[in-house]
mmCIF file of C-alpha atoms in Angstrom:
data_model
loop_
_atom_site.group_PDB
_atom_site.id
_atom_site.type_symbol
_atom_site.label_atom_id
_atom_site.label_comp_id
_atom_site.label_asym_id
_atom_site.label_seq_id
_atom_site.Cartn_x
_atom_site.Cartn_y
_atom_site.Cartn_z
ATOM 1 C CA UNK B 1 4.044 -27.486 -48.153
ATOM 2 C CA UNK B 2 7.659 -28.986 -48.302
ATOM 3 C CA UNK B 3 8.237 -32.559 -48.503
ATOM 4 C CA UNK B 4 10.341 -33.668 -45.831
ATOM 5 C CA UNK B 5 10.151 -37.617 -46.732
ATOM 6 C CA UNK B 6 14.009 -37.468 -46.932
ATOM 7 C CA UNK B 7 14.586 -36.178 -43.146
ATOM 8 C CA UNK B 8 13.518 -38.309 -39.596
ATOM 9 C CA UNK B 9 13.084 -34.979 -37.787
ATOM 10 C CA UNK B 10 12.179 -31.639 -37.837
ATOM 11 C CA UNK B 11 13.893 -28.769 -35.164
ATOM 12 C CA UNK B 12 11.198 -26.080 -35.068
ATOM 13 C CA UNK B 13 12.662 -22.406 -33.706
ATOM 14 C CA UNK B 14 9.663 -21.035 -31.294
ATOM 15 C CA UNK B 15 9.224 -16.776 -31.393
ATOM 16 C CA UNK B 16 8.441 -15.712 -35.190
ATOM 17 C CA UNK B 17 8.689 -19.346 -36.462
ATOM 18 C CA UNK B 18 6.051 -21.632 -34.337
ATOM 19 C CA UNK B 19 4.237 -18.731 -32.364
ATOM 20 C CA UNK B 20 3.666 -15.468 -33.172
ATOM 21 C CA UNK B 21 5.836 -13.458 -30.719
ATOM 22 C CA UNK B 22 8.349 -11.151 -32.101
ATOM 23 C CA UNK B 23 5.995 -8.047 -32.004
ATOM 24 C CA UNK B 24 5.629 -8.339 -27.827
ATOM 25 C CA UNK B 25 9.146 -9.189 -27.631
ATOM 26 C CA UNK B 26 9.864 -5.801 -29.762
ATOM 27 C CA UNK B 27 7.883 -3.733 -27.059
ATOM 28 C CA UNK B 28 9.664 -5.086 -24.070
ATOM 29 C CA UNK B 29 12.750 -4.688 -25.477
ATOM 30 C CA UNK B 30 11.723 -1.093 -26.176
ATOM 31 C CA UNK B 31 10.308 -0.620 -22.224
ATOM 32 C CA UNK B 32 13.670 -1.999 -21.335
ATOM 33 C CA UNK B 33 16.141 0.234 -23.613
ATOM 34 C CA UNK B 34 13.952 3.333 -22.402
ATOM 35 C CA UNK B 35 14.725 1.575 -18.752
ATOM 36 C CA UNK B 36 18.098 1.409 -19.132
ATOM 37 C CA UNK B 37 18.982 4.478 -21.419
ATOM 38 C CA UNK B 38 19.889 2.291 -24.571
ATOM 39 C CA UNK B 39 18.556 4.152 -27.578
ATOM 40 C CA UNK B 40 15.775 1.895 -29.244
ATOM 41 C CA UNK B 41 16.450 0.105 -32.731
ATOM 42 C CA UNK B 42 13.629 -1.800 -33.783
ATOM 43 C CA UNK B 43 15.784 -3.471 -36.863
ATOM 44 C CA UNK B 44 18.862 -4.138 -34.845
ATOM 45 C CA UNK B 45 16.579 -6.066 -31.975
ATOM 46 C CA UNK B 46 14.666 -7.815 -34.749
ATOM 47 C CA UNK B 47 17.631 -9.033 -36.308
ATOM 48 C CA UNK B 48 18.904 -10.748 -33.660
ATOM 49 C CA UNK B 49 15.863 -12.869 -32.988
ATOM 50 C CA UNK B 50 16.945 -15.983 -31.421
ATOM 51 C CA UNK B 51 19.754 -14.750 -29.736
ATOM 52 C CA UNK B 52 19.562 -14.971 -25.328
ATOM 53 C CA UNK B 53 18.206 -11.913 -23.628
ATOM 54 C CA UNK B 54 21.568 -12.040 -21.700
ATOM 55 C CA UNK B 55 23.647 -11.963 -24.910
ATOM 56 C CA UNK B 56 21.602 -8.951 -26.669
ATOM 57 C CA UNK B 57 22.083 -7.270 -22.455
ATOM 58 C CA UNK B 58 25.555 -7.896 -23.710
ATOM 59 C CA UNK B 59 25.698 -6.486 -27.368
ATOM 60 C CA UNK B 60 23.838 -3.536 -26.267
ATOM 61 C CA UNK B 61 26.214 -2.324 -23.459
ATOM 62 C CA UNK B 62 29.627 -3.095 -26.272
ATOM 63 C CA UNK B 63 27.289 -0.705 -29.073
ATOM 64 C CA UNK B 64 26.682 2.028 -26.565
ATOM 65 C CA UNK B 65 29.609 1.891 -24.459
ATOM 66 C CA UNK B 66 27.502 1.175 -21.555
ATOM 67 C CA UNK B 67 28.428 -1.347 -18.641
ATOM 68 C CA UNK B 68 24.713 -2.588 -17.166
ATOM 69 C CA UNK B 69 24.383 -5.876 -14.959
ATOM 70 C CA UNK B 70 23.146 -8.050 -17.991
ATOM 71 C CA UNK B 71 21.456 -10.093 -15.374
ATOM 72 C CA UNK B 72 19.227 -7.141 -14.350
ATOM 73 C CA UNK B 73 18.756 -6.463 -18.040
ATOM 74 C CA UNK B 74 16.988 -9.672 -18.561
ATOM 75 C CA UNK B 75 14.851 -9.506 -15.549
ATOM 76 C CA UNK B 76 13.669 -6.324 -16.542
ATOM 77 C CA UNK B 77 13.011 -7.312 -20.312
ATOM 78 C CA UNK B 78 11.549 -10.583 -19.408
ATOM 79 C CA UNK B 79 8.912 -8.457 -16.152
ATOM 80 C CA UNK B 80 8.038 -6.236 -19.586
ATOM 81 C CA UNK B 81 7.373 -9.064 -21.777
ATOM 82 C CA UNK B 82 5.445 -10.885 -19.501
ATOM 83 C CA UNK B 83 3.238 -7.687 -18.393
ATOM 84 C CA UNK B 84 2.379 -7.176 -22.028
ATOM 85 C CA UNK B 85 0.613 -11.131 -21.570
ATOM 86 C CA UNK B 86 0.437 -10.891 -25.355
ATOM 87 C CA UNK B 87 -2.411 -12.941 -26.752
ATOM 88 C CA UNK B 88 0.297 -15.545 -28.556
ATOM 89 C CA UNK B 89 -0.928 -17.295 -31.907
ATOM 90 C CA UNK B 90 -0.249 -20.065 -33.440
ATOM 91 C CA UNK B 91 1.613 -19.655 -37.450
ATOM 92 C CA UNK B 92 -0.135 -21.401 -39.855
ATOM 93 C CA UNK B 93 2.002 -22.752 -42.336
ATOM 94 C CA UNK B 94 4.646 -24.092 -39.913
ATOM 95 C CA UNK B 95 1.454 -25.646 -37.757
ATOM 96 C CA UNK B 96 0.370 -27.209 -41.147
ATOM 97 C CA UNK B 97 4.014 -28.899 -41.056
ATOM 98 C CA UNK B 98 3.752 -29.832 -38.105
ATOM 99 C CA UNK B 99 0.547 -31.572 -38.559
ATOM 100 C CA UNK B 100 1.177 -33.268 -42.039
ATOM 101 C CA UNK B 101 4.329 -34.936 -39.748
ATOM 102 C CA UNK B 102 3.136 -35.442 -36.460
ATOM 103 C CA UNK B 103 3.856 -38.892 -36.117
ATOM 104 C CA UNK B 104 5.839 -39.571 -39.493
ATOM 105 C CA UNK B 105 8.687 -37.387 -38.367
ATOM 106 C CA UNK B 106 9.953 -36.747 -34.232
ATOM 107 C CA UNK B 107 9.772 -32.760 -33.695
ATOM 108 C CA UNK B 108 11.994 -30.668 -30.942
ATOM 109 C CA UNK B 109 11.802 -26.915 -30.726
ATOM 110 C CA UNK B 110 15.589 -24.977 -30.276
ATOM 111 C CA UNK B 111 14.676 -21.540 -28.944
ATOM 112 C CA UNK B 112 16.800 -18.994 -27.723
ATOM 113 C CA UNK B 113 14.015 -17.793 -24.952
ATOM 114 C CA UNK B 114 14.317 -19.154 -21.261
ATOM 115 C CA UNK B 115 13.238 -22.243 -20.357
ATOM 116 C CA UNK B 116 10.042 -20.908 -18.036
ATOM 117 C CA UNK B 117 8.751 -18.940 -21.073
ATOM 118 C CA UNK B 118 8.966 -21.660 -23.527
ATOM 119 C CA UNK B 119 7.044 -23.847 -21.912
ATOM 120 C CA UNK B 120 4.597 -21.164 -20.527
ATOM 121 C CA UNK B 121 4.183 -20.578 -24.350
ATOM 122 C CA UNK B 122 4.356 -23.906 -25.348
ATOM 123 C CA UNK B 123 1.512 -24.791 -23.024
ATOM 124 C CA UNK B 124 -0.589 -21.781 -23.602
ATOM 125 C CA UNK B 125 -0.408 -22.812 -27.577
ATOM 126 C CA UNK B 126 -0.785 -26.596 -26.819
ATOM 127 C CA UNK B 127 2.141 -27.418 -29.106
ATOM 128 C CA UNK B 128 4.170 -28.855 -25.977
ATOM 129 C CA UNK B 129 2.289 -31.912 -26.266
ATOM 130 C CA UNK B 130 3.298 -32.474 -30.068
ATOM 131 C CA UNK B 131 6.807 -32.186 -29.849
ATOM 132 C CA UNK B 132 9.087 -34.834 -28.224
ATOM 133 C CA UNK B 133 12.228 -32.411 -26.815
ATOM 134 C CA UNK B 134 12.195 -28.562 -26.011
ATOM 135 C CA UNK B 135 15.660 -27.001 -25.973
ATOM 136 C CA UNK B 136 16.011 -23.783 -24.776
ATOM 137 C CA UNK B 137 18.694 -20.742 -23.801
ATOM 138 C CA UNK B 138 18.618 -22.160 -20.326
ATOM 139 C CA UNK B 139 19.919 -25.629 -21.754
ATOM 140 C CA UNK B 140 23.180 -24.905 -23.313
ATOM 141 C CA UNK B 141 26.215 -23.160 -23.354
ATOM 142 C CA UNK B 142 26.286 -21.483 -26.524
ATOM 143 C CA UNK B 143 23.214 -20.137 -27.793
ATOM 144 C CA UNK B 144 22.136 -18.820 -31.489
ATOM 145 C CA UNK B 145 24.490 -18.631 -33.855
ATOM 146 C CA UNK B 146 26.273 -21.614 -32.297
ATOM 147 C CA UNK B 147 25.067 -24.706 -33.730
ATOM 148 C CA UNK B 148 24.441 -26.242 -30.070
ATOM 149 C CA UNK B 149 20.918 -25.551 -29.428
ATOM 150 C CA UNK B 150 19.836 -27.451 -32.654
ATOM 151 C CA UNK B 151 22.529 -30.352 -32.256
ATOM 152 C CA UNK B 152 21.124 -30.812 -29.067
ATOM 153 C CA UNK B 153 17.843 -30.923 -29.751
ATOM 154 C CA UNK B 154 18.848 -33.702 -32.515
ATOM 155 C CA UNK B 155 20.803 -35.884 -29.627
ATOM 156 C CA UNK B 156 17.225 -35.663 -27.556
ATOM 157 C CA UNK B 157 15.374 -37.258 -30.726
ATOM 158 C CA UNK B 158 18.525 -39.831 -31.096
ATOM 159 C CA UNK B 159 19.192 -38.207 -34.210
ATOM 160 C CA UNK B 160 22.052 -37.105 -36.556
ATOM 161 C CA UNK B 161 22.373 -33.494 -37.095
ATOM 162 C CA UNK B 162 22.394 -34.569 -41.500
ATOM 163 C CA UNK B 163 18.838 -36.331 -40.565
ATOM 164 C CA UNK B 164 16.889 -33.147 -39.239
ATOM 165 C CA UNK B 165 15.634 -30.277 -40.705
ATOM 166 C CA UNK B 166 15.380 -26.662 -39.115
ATOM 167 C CA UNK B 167 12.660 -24.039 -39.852
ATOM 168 C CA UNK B 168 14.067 -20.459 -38.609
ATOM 169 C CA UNK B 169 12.500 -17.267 -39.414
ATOM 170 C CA UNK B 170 16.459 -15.352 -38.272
ATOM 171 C CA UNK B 171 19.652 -14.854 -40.030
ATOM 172 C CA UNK B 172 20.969 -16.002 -37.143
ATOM 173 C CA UNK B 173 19.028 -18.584 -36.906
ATOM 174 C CA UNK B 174 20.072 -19.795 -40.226
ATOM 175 C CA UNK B 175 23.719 -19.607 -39.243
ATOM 176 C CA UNK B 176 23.066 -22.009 -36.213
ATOM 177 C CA UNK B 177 21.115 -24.403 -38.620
ATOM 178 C CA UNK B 178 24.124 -23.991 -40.469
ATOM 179 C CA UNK B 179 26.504 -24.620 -37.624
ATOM 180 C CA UNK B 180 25.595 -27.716 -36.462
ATOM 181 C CA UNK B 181 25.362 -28.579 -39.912
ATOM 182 C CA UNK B 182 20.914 -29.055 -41.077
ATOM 183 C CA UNK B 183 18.855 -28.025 -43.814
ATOM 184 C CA UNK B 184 17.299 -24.820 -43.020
ATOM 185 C CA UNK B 185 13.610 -23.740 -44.554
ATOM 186 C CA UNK B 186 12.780 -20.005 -43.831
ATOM 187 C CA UNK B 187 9.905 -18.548 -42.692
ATOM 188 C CA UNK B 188 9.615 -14.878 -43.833
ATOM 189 C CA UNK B 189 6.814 -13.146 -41.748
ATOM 190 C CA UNK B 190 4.595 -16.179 -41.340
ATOM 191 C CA UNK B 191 5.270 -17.641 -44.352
ATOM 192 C CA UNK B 192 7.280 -20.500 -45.244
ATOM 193 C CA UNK B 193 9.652 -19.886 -48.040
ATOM 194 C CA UNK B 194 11.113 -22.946 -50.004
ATOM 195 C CA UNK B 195 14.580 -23.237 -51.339
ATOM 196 C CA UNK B 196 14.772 -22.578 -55.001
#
């Protein structure tokens, strides 16, 4: 368990850090490539966890010299993902953070999913209760890598991005953390993994 005495708040990401998504959102985004005629690369989706559906519609069409409505890219991802109604879990040592802190520390989530399936999510897990702000990719500008997701959640709190701490389980994840200038604690396939 890391102490986070020295911090007044904690930004949790959501998929693959709070809630155990990423394998649903891998199968939609497979149904949707298939849809679409994208070939499928399970790594290359992975890594870009936390990045908007519209932004990976985006990257896709640049890699394969395609030229899709992005917008009907992320309808169709988001009808597969919620078809799959994936039984979502809770992760266990990020849950145990948020416990030992729940009313020591204020706690906002910065997600790069849309706004109606955070909170569907958020709801379904009952951690939308325990957290004081939700930012999500229907919230700001710039999502993941940009630092504005995070820095906003901070403002919500009444924060300063040096008095928060992120917990990510992307590279690019990190590099938002990084951007709007946190601490960043990984957490590797459900597991939290403290800086050396």
């Amino acid at each position: 368990m890391p102490d986070l005495s020295r911090y007044k708040g904690i930004v949790f990401d959501m998929d693959g850090t709070l809630i155990d998504s990423m394998g649903s959102h891998a199968i939609a985004w497979q149904q949707t490539c298939e849809h679409f005629g994208y070939p499928f690369d399970g790594q290359y989706i992975h890594d870009l966890g936390g990045v908007p559906t519209r932004q990976i519609a985006k990257l896709l069409n640049e890699k394969h010299d395609l030229h899709h409505d992005v917008d009907d890219v992320a309808e169709v991802k988001r009808q597969a993902w919620l078809a799959l109604d994936d039984n979502l879990s809770v992760i266990n040592d990020t849950f145990q953070v948020m416990q030992r802190y729940e009313g020591v520390l204020q706690m906002g989530i910065g997600t790069g999913s849309e706004r109606d399936n955070a909170i569907r999510m958020l709801t379904e897990t009952g951690l939308l209760d325990r957290v004081e702000t939700v930012v999500t990719a229907s919230d700001v500008t710039n999502g993941k890598p940009h630092g504005e997701t995070f820095l906003t959640v901070a403002k919500n709190m009444g924060l300063r991005a040096d008095e928060c701490v992120v917990f990510e389980d992307t590279e690019i994840g990190r590099q938002a953390a990084a951007n709007a200038g946190m601490d960043c604690i990984m957490v590797i396939n459900g597991k939290i993994e403290l800086p050396a």
